PDB file of C-alpha atoms in Angstrom:
ATOM      1  CA  UNK J   1     124.450  86.972 122.012  1.00 58.00           C
ATOM      2  CA  UNK J   2     124.579  88.851 118.711  1.00 60.00           C
ATOM      3  CA  UNK J   3     124.151  92.660 119.013  1.00 87.00           C
ATOM      4  CA  UNK J   4     123.309  95.204 116.481  1.00 92.00           C
ATOM      5  CA  UNK J   5     124.275  98.780 117.310  1.00 93.00           C
ATOM      6  CA  UNK J   6     122.916 101.948 115.862  1.00 95.00           C
ATOM      7  CA  UNK J   7     124.279 105.507 115.982  1.00 95.00           C
ATOM      8  CA  UNK J   8     123.164 108.127 116.712  1.00 96.00           C
ATOM      9  CA  UNK J   9     120.198 107.182 118.858  1.00 95.00           C
ATOM     10  CA  UNK J  10     118.750 110.610 118.510  1.00 96.00           C
ATOM     11  CA  UNK J  11     119.368 113.386 115.933  1.00 96.00           C
ATOM     12  CA  UNK J  12     117.729 116.748 115.200  1.00 97.00           C
ATOM     13  CA  UNK J  13     118.446 118.553 112.022  1.00 96.00           C
ATOM     14  CA  UNK J  14     117.275 121.464 110.051  1.00 96.00           C
ATOM     15  CA  UNK J  15     115.160 120.990 106.984  1.00 97.00           C
ATOM     16  CA  UNK J  16     117.216 120.573 103.840  1.00 96.00           C
ATOM     17  CA  UNK J  17     120.285 119.038 105.522  1.00 97.00           C
ATOM     18  CA  UNK J  18     121.451 115.379 105.289  1.00 97.00           C
ATOM     19  CA  UNK J  19     121.703 112.905 108.160  1.00 97.00           C
ATOM     20  CA  UNK J  20     123.665 109.730 108.271  1.00 97.00           C
ATOM     21  CA  UNK J  21     122.730 106.799 110.549  1.00 97.00           C
ATOM     22  CA  UNK J  22     125.080 103.919 111.098  1.00 96.00           C
ATOM     23  CA  UNK J  23     124.265 100.305 111.813  1.00 95.00           C
ATOM     24  CA  UNK J  24     126.886  97.894 113.019  1.00 94.00           C
ATOM     25  CA  UNK J  25     126.732  94.180 113.669  1.00 92.00           C
ATOM     26  CA  UNK J  26     129.038  93.894 116.742  1.00 90.00           C
ATOM     27  CA  UNK J  27     130.033  90.218 116.924  1.00 84.00           C
ATOM     28  CA  UNK J  28     128.946  88.670 113.674  1.00 85.00           C
ATOM     29  CA  UNK J  29     129.229  89.420 109.951  1.00 86.00           C
ATOM     30  CA  UNK J  30     126.072  90.492 108.141  1.00 85.00           C
ATOM     31  CA  UNK J  31     126.002  90.211 104.410  1.00 83.00           C
ATOM     32  CA  UNK J  32     122.485  91.512 104.482  1.00 87.00           C
ATOM     33  CA  UNK J  33     120.985  94.196 106.699  1.00 92.00           C
ATOM     34  CA  UNK J  34     117.417  95.599 106.704  1.00 94.00           C
ATOM     35  CA  UNK J  35     116.220  99.130 107.252  1.00 96.00           C
ATOM     36  CA  UNK J  36     112.872  99.777 108.724  1.00 96.00           C
ATOM     37  CA  UNK J  37     110.977 103.017 109.495  1.00 97.00           C
ATOM     38  CA  UNK J  38     108.470 103.359 112.293  1.00 95.00           C
ATOM     39  CA  UNK J  39     106.084 106.327 112.766  1.00 93.00           C
ATOM     40  CA  UNK J  40     104.555 106.879 116.177  1.00 90.00           C
ATOM     41  CA  UNK J  41     102.110 104.155 117.207  1.00 88.00           C
ATOM     42  CA  UNK J  42     102.563 102.348 114.009  1.00 92.00           C
ATOM     43  CA  UNK J  43     104.276  99.146 112.869  1.00 94.00           C
ATOM     44  CA  UNK J  44     107.792  98.750 111.372  1.00 94.00           C
ATOM     45  CA  UNK J  45     107.708  99.219 107.677  1.00 94.00           C
ATOM     46  CA  UNK J  46     110.587  97.823 105.557  1.00 94.00           C
ATOM     47  CA  UNK J  47     112.365 100.459 103.678  1.00 96.00           C
ATOM     48  CA  UNK J  48     115.204  98.602 102.011  1.00 95.00           C
ATOM     49  CA  UNK J  49     117.500  95.587 102.109  1.00 93.00           C
ATOM     50  CA  UNK J  50     121.143  96.454 102.254  1.00 90.00           C
ATOM     51  CA  UNK J  51     123.519  94.017 100.602  1.00 86.00           C
ATOM     52  CA  UNK J  52     127.286  94.081 101.250  1.00 85.00           C
ATOM     53  CA  UNK J  53     129.153  95.144  98.103  1.00 84.00           C
ATOM     54  CA  UNK J  54     126.182  95.748  96.019  1.00 85.00           C
ATOM     55  CA  UNK J  55     123.215  98.046  95.570  1.00 89.00           C
ATOM     56  CA  UNK J  56     120.362  98.173  98.147  1.00 92.00           C
ATOM     57  CA  UNK J  57     117.025  96.847  97.187  1.00 93.00           C
ATOM     58  CA  UNK J  58     114.237  99.363  98.043  1.00 95.00           C
ATOM     59  CA  UNK J  59     110.624  98.609  98.743  1.00 94.00           C
ATOM     60  CA  UNK J  60     107.944 100.199  96.676  1.00 93.00           C
ATOM     61  CA  UNK J  61     107.324 103.793  97.408  1.00 93.00           C
ATOM     62  CA  UNK J  62     110.732 104.341  98.997  1.00 95.00           C
ATOM     63  CA  UNK J  63     112.776 106.962  97.229  1.00 94.00           C
ATOM     64  CA  UNK J  64     116.284 105.519  96.622  1.00 93.00           C
ATOM     65  CA  UNK J  65     117.725 108.954  95.907  1.00 94.00           C
ATOM     66  CA  UNK J  66     116.429 110.281  99.200  1.00 96.00           C
ATOM     67  CA  UNK J  67     117.454 107.360 101.413  1.00 97.00           C
ATOM     68  CA  UNK J  68     120.944 106.364 100.423  1.00 96.00           C
ATOM     69  CA  UNK J  69     122.107 103.086 101.698  1.00 94.00           C
ATOM     70  CA  UNK J  70     125.713 101.939 101.679  1.00 91.00           C
ATOM     71  CA  UNK J  71     126.930  98.607 102.888  1.00 90.00           C
ATOM     72  CA  UNK J  72     130.629  98.837 102.505  1.00 82.00           C
ATOM     73  CA  UNK J  73     131.666  96.075 104.912  1.00 89.00           C
ATOM     74  CA  UNK J  74     130.299  92.992 106.509  1.00 88.00           C
ATOM     75  CA  UNK J  75     129.639  94.809 109.667  1.00 91.00           C
ATOM     76  CA  UNK J  76     128.497  98.216 108.786  1.00 93.00           C
ATOM     77  CA  UNK J  77     125.542  99.613 106.852  1.00 94.00           C
ATOM     78  CA  UNK J  78     124.695 103.305 106.631  1.00 95.00           C
ATOM     79  CA  UNK J  79     121.430 105.072 105.864  1.00 97.00           C
ATOM     80  CA  UNK J  80     121.664 108.740 104.773  1.00 97.00           C
ATOM     81  CA  UNK J  81     118.591 110.797 104.617  1.00 97.00           C
ATOM     82  CA  UNK J  82     119.268 113.471 102.053  1.00 97.00           C
ATOM     83  CA  UNK J  83     117.563 116.886 102.046  1.00 96.00           C
ATOM     84  CA  UNK J  84     115.512 115.921 105.066  1.00 96.00           C
ATOM     85  CA  UNK J  85     112.147 117.350 105.517  1.00 96.00           C
ATOM     86  CA  UNK J  86     109.794 117.321 108.595  1.00 96.00           C
ATOM     87  CA  UNK J  87     107.830 114.517 107.094  1.00 95.00           C
ATOM     88  CA  UNK J  88     110.971 112.378 107.271  1.00 96.00           C
ATOM     89  CA  UNK J  89     110.879 112.516 111.040  1.00 96.00           C
ATOM     90  CA  UNK J  90     110.500 109.115 112.181  1.00 96.00           C
ATOM     91  CA  UNK J  91     112.202 106.215 114.166  1.00 96.00           C
ATOM     92  CA  UNK J  92     114.635 104.370 111.890  1.00 97.00           C
ATOM     93  CA  UNK J  93     115.674 100.884 112.850  1.00 96.00           C
ATOM     94  CA  UNK J  94     118.134  98.543 111.360  1.00 96.00           C
ATOM     95  CA  UNK J  95     118.351  94.803 111.692  1.00 93.00           C
ATOM     96  CA  UNK J  96     120.686  91.986 110.708  1.00 90.00           C
ATOM     97  CA  UNK J  97     120.315  88.215 110.694  1.00 80.00           C
ATOM     98  CA  UNK J  98     122.897  86.039 112.387  1.00 75.00           C
ATOM     99  CA  UNK J  99     123.647  83.297 110.047  1.00 70.00           C
ATOM    100  CA  UNK J 100     126.705  81.930 111.753  1.00 68.00           C
ATOM    101  CA  UNK J 101     127.104  78.199 111.900  1.00 63.00           C
ATOM    102  CA  UNK J 102     125.240  76.841 114.865  1.00 62.00           C
ATOM    103  CA  UNK J 103     123.398  80.137 115.203  1.00 60.00           C
ATOM    104  CA  UNK J 104     119.615  80.545 115.307  1.00 64.00           C
ATOM    105  CA  UNK J 105     119.253  82.670 112.302  1.00 68.00           C
ATOM    106  CA  UNK J 106     117.559  85.173 114.484  1.00 76.00           C
ATOM    107  CA  UNK J 107     117.017  88.688 113.266  1.00 83.00           C
ATOM    108  CA  UNK J 108     118.579  91.205 115.668  1.00 87.00           C
ATOM    109  CA  UNK J 109     117.388  94.778 115.789  1.00 91.00           C
ATOM    110  CA  UNK J 110     119.316  97.953 116.703  1.00 93.00           C
ATOM    111  CA  UNK J 111     117.972 100.170 119.365  1.00 92.00           C
ATOM    112  CA  UNK J 112     116.745 102.656 116.604  1.00 94.00           C
ATOM    113  CA  UNK J 113     117.458 106.173 115.712  1.00 96.00           C
ATOM    114  CA  UNK J 114     114.987 108.906 116.337  1.00 96.00           C
ATOM    115  CA  UNK J 115     115.146 111.608 113.572  1.00 97.00           C
ATOM    116  CA  UNK J 116     113.534 114.925 114.097  1.00 97.00           C
ATOM    117  CA  UNK J 117     113.643 117.373 111.154  1.00 97.00           C
ATOM    118  CA  UNK J 118     112.810 120.978 112.090  1.00 96.00           C
TER     119      UNK J 118
ATOM    120  CA  UNK Z   1     104.802  93.233 100.780  1.00 50.00           C
ATOM    121  CA  UNK Z   2     102.690  90.232 101.843  1.00 54.00           C
ATOM    122  CA  UNK Z   3     100.337  91.161 104.641  1.00 85.00           C
ATOM    123  CA  UNK Z   4     100.399  89.956 108.205  1.00 95.00           C
ATOM    124  CA  UNK Z   5      97.171  90.756 110.032  1.00 96.00           C
ATOM    125  CA  UNK Z   6      97.307  91.299 113.754  1.00 97.00           C
ATOM    126  CA  UNK Z   7      94.628  91.610 116.417  1.00 96.00           C
ATOM    127  CA  UNK Z   8      93.520  93.102 118.589  1.00 97.00           C
ATOM    128  CA  UNK Z   9      95.041  96.548 118.309  1.00 96.00           C
ATOM    129  CA  UNK Z  10      95.001  97.058 121.998  1.00 97.00           C
ATOM    130  CA  UNK Z  11      94.479  94.862 124.997  1.00 97.00           C
ATOM    131  CA  UNK Z  12      93.923  95.436 128.658  1.00 97.00           C
ATOM    132  CA  UNK Z  13      94.494  92.532 131.015  1.00 97.00           C
ATOM    133  CA  UNK Z  14      94.484  92.272 134.823  1.00 97.00           C
ATOM    134  CA  UNK Z  15      97.695  91.189 136.585  1.00 97.00           C
ATOM    135  CA  UNK Z  16      97.821  87.461 136.629  1.00 97.00           C
ATOM    136  CA  UNK Z  17      95.549  86.994 133.612  1.00 97.00           C
ATOM    137  CA  UNK Z  18      96.227  85.551 130.211  1.00 98.00           C
ATOM    138  CA  UNK Z  19      97.042  87.833 127.277  1.00 98.00           C
ATOM    139  CA  UNK Z  20      96.202  86.532 123.766  1.00 98.00           C
ATOM    140  CA  UNK Z  21      97.272  88.157 120.605  1.00 98.00           C
ATOM    141  CA  UNK Z  22      96.430  86.738 117.199  1.00 98.00           C
ATOM    142  CA  UNK Z  23      97.999  86.913 113.784  1.00 98.00           C
ATOM    143  CA  UNK Z  24      97.096  85.656 110.351  1.00 97.00           C
ATOM    144  CA  UNK Z  25      99.225  85.511 107.246  1.00 96.00           C
ATOM    145  CA  UNK Z  26      98.639  85.040 103.536  1.00 92.00           C
ATOM    146  CA  UNK Z  27     101.944  83.880 102.018  1.00 90.00           C
ATOM    147  CA  UNK Z  28     102.206  80.127 102.302  1.00 91.00           C
ATOM    148  CA  UNK Z  29     105.980  80.444 101.735  1.00 90.00           C
ATOM    149  CA  UNK Z  30     106.453  81.993 105.113  1.00 92.00           C
ATOM    150  CA  UNK Z  31     108.230  79.526 107.371  1.00 90.00           C
ATOM    151  CA  UNK Z  32     109.490  81.513 110.286  1.00 90.00           C
ATOM    152  CA  UNK Z  33     107.050  83.330 112.694  1.00 94.00           C
ATOM    153  CA  UNK Z  34     108.561  85.464 115.436  1.00 93.00           C
ATOM    154  CA  UNK Z  35     107.051  87.665 118.062  1.00 96.00           C
ATOM    155  CA  UNK Z  36     108.726  90.843 119.118  1.00 95.00           C
ATOM    156  CA  UNK Z  37     108.238  93.031 122.195  1.00 96.00           C
ATOM    157  CA  UNK Z  38     108.910  96.692 121.994  1.00 95.00           C
ATOM    158  CA  UNK Z  39     109.043  99.328 124.684  1.00 95.00           C
ATOM    159  CA  UNK Z  40     108.712 103.125 123.904  1.00 91.00           C
ATOM    160  CA  UNK Z  41     111.825 104.544 122.220  1.00 88.00           C
ATOM    161  CA  UNK Z  42     113.437 101.173 121.917  1.00 90.00           C
ATOM    162  CA  UNK Z  43     114.076  98.761 119.122  1.00 91.00           C
ATOM    163  CA  UNK Z  44     112.035  95.506 119.040  1.00 92.00           C
ATOM    164  CA  UNK Z  45     113.372  92.502 120.950  1.00 91.00           C
ATOM    165  CA  UNK Z  46     112.665  88.939 119.962  1.00 90.00           C
ATOM    166  CA  UNK Z  47     110.314  87.192 122.509  1.00 94.00           C
ATOM    167  CA  UNK Z  48     109.784  83.755 120.915  1.00 93.00           C
ATOM    168  CA  UNK Z  49     109.670  82.323 117.441  1.00 92.00           C
ATOM    169  CA  UNK Z  50     108.184  79.208 115.815  1.00 93.00           C
ATOM    170  CA  UNK Z  51     108.531  77.286 112.575  1.00 90.00           C
ATOM    171  CA  UNK Z  52     105.746  75.488 110.915  1.00 90.00           C
ATOM    172  CA  UNK Z  53     106.958  71.988 111.778  1.00 90.00           C
ATOM    173  CA  UNK Z  54     105.514  72.351 115.306  1.00 92.00           C
ATOM    174  CA  UNK Z  55     102.084  73.440 116.509  1.00 95.00           C
ATOM    175  CA  UNK Z  56     103.206  74.988 119.804  1.00 96.00           C
ATOM    176  CA  UNK Z  57     106.261  76.364 121.455  1.00 96.00           C
ATOM    177  CA  UNK Z  58     106.569  77.364 125.040  1.00 96.00           C
ATOM    178  CA  UNK Z  59     109.314  79.509 126.709  1.00 95.00           C
ATOM    179  CA  UNK Z  60     108.516  80.497 130.268  1.00 96.00           C
ATOM    180  CA  UNK Z  61     105.244  82.390 130.376  1.00 97.00           C
ATOM    181  CA  UNK Z  62     105.167  82.916 126.635  1.00 97.00           C
ATOM    182  CA  UNK Z  63     103.548  80.317 124.321  1.00 97.00           C
ATOM    183  CA  UNK Z  64     103.069  80.489 120.531  1.00 97.00           C
ATOM    184  CA  UNK Z  65     100.329  78.334 119.079  1.00 96.00           C
ATOM    185  CA  UNK Z  66     100.504  77.690 115.290  1.00 96.00           C
ATOM    186  CA  UNK Z  67      97.804  76.477 112.941  1.00 96.00           C
ATOM    187  CA  UNK Z  68      99.349  75.882 109.500  1.00 94.00           C
ATOM    188  CA  UNK Z  69      96.084  74.919 107.735  1.00 94.00           C
ATOM    189  CA  UNK Z  70      94.353  78.080 108.974  1.00 96.00           C
ATOM    190  CA  UNK Z  71      97.565  80.198 108.405  1.00 95.00           C
ATOM    191  CA  UNK Z  72      97.152  81.626 111.918  1.00 97.00           C
ATOM    192  CA  UNK Z  73      99.431  81.885 114.895  1.00 97.00           C
ATOM    193  CA  UNK Z  74      98.951  83.385 118.318  1.00 98.00           C
ATOM    194  CA  UNK Z  75     100.957  84.501 121.357  1.00 98.00           C
ATOM    195  CA  UNK Z  76      99.777  83.652 124.842  1.00 98.00           C
ATOM    196  CA  UNK Z  77     101.257  85.420 127.849  1.00 98.00           C
ATOM    197  CA  UNK Z  78     100.473  83.566 131.047  1.00 98.00           C
ATOM    198  CA  UNK Z  79     100.292  85.184 134.416  1.00 97.00           C
ATOM    199  CA  UNK Z  80     100.562  88.640 132.804  1.00 98.00           C
ATOM    200  CA  UNK Z  81     102.584  91.230 134.761  1.00 97.00           C
ATOM    201  CA  UNK Z  82     102.701  95.071 134.691  1.00 96.00           C
ATOM    202  CA  UNK Z  83     106.164  94.821 133.300  1.00 96.00           C
ATOM    203  CA  UNK Z  84     104.719  93.025 130.255  1.00 97.00           C
ATOM    204  CA  UNK Z  85     102.984  96.248 129.210  1.00 97.00           C
ATOM    205  CA  UNK Z  86     104.460  97.008 125.824  1.00 97.00           C
ATOM    206  CA  UNK Z  87     103.685  96.758 122.104  1.00 97.00           C
ATOM    207  CA  UNK Z  88     103.815  93.306 120.708  1.00 98.00           C
ATOM    208  CA  UNK Z  89     104.439  92.574 116.979  1.00 97.00           C
ATOM    209  CA  UNK Z  90     104.032  89.331 115.055  1.00 97.00           C
ATOM    210  CA  UNK Z  91     106.081  88.887 111.979  1.00 95.00           C
ATOM    211  CA  UNK Z  92     106.710  86.435 109.274  1.00 94.00           C
ATOM    212  CA  UNK Z  93     109.443  85.643 106.748  1.00 89.00           C
ATOM    213  CA  UNK Z  94     110.995  82.895 104.705  1.00 84.00           C
ATOM    214  CA  UNK Z  95     114.117  81.188 106.056  1.00 69.00           C
ATOM    215  CA  UNK Z  96     116.070  82.287 102.997  1.00 60.00           C
ATOM    216  CA  UNK Z  97     117.092  85.460 104.680  1.00 64.00           C
ATOM    217  CA  UNK Z  98     114.400  87.826 103.553  1.00 78.00           C
ATOM    218  CA  UNK Z  99     113.192  90.653 105.720  1.00 86.00           C
ATOM    219  CA  UNK Z 100     110.457  90.195 108.274  1.00 90.00           C
ATOM    220  CA  UNK Z 101     107.010  91.424 107.531  1.00 92.00           C
ATOM    221  CA  UNK Z 102     105.432  92.896 110.596  1.00 94.00           C
ATOM    222  CA  UNK Z 103     101.852  93.029 111.771  1.00 96.00           C
ATOM    223  CA  UNK Z 104     100.472  96.343 112.980  1.00 95.00           C
ATOM    224  CA  UNK Z 105     101.122  95.685 116.603  1.00 96.00           C
ATOM    225  CA  UNK Z 106      99.153  95.257 119.701  1.00 97.00           C
ATOM    226  CA  UNK Z 107      99.463  97.538 122.739  1.00 97.00           C
ATOM    227  CA  UNK Z 108      99.120  95.528 125.884  1.00 98.00           C
ATOM    228  CA  UNK Z 109      98.409  97.175 129.214  1.00 98.00           C
ATOM    229  CA  UNK Z 110      98.547  94.980 132.317  1.00 97.00           C
ATOM    230  CA  UNK Z 111      96.851  96.597 135.307  1.00 94.00           C
ATOM    231  CA  UNK Z 112      98.002  95.968 138.697  1.00 86.00           C
TER     232      UNK Z 112
END
């Protein structure tokens, strides 16, 4: 089945630094990927929709200059948390929908990336 | 974001019992309703999904019941096992490729 891979799975950084998280669709092309954020014991909150070859669409309240999204190819989207602060510590999860012919259209999720900002 | 309301927040069920989690939605444009299971430190994994042209879908011990007029859908886990202990999320979206909107989640504990 389709697989979405995220890297790194865990990252610890100092306050003020930037962190890049990669999301790859391993066996299908994804023109659209979605980035979610999940705080402990809370639900997944959509941050932005990443579109291949164009600008990402951000949800209300998400700072586009802080959370930079790049979707340079049909299999890779990156999320960069710039000038990270402790309040950015969270579980970041990407997802992509498999729209291949004959596919289910299922939305597959990566394993998530745990960011801890000291 | 359109809201998807999920209840209960937590649920304790004895081994072999039936776990029932309910969700309600507002946006009548939604036409795809999946349930996800998430273990601590992992991404969510699709359990089962339904589209509004059917009222029930069963896969193994998992059943979705869908009530279009009431804008509600529920997950039933039959013969619940300790390995089912996890957080369950309902979600909804349109088929046009929009992102899933998630409920707040239900933490299920199955006691042995």
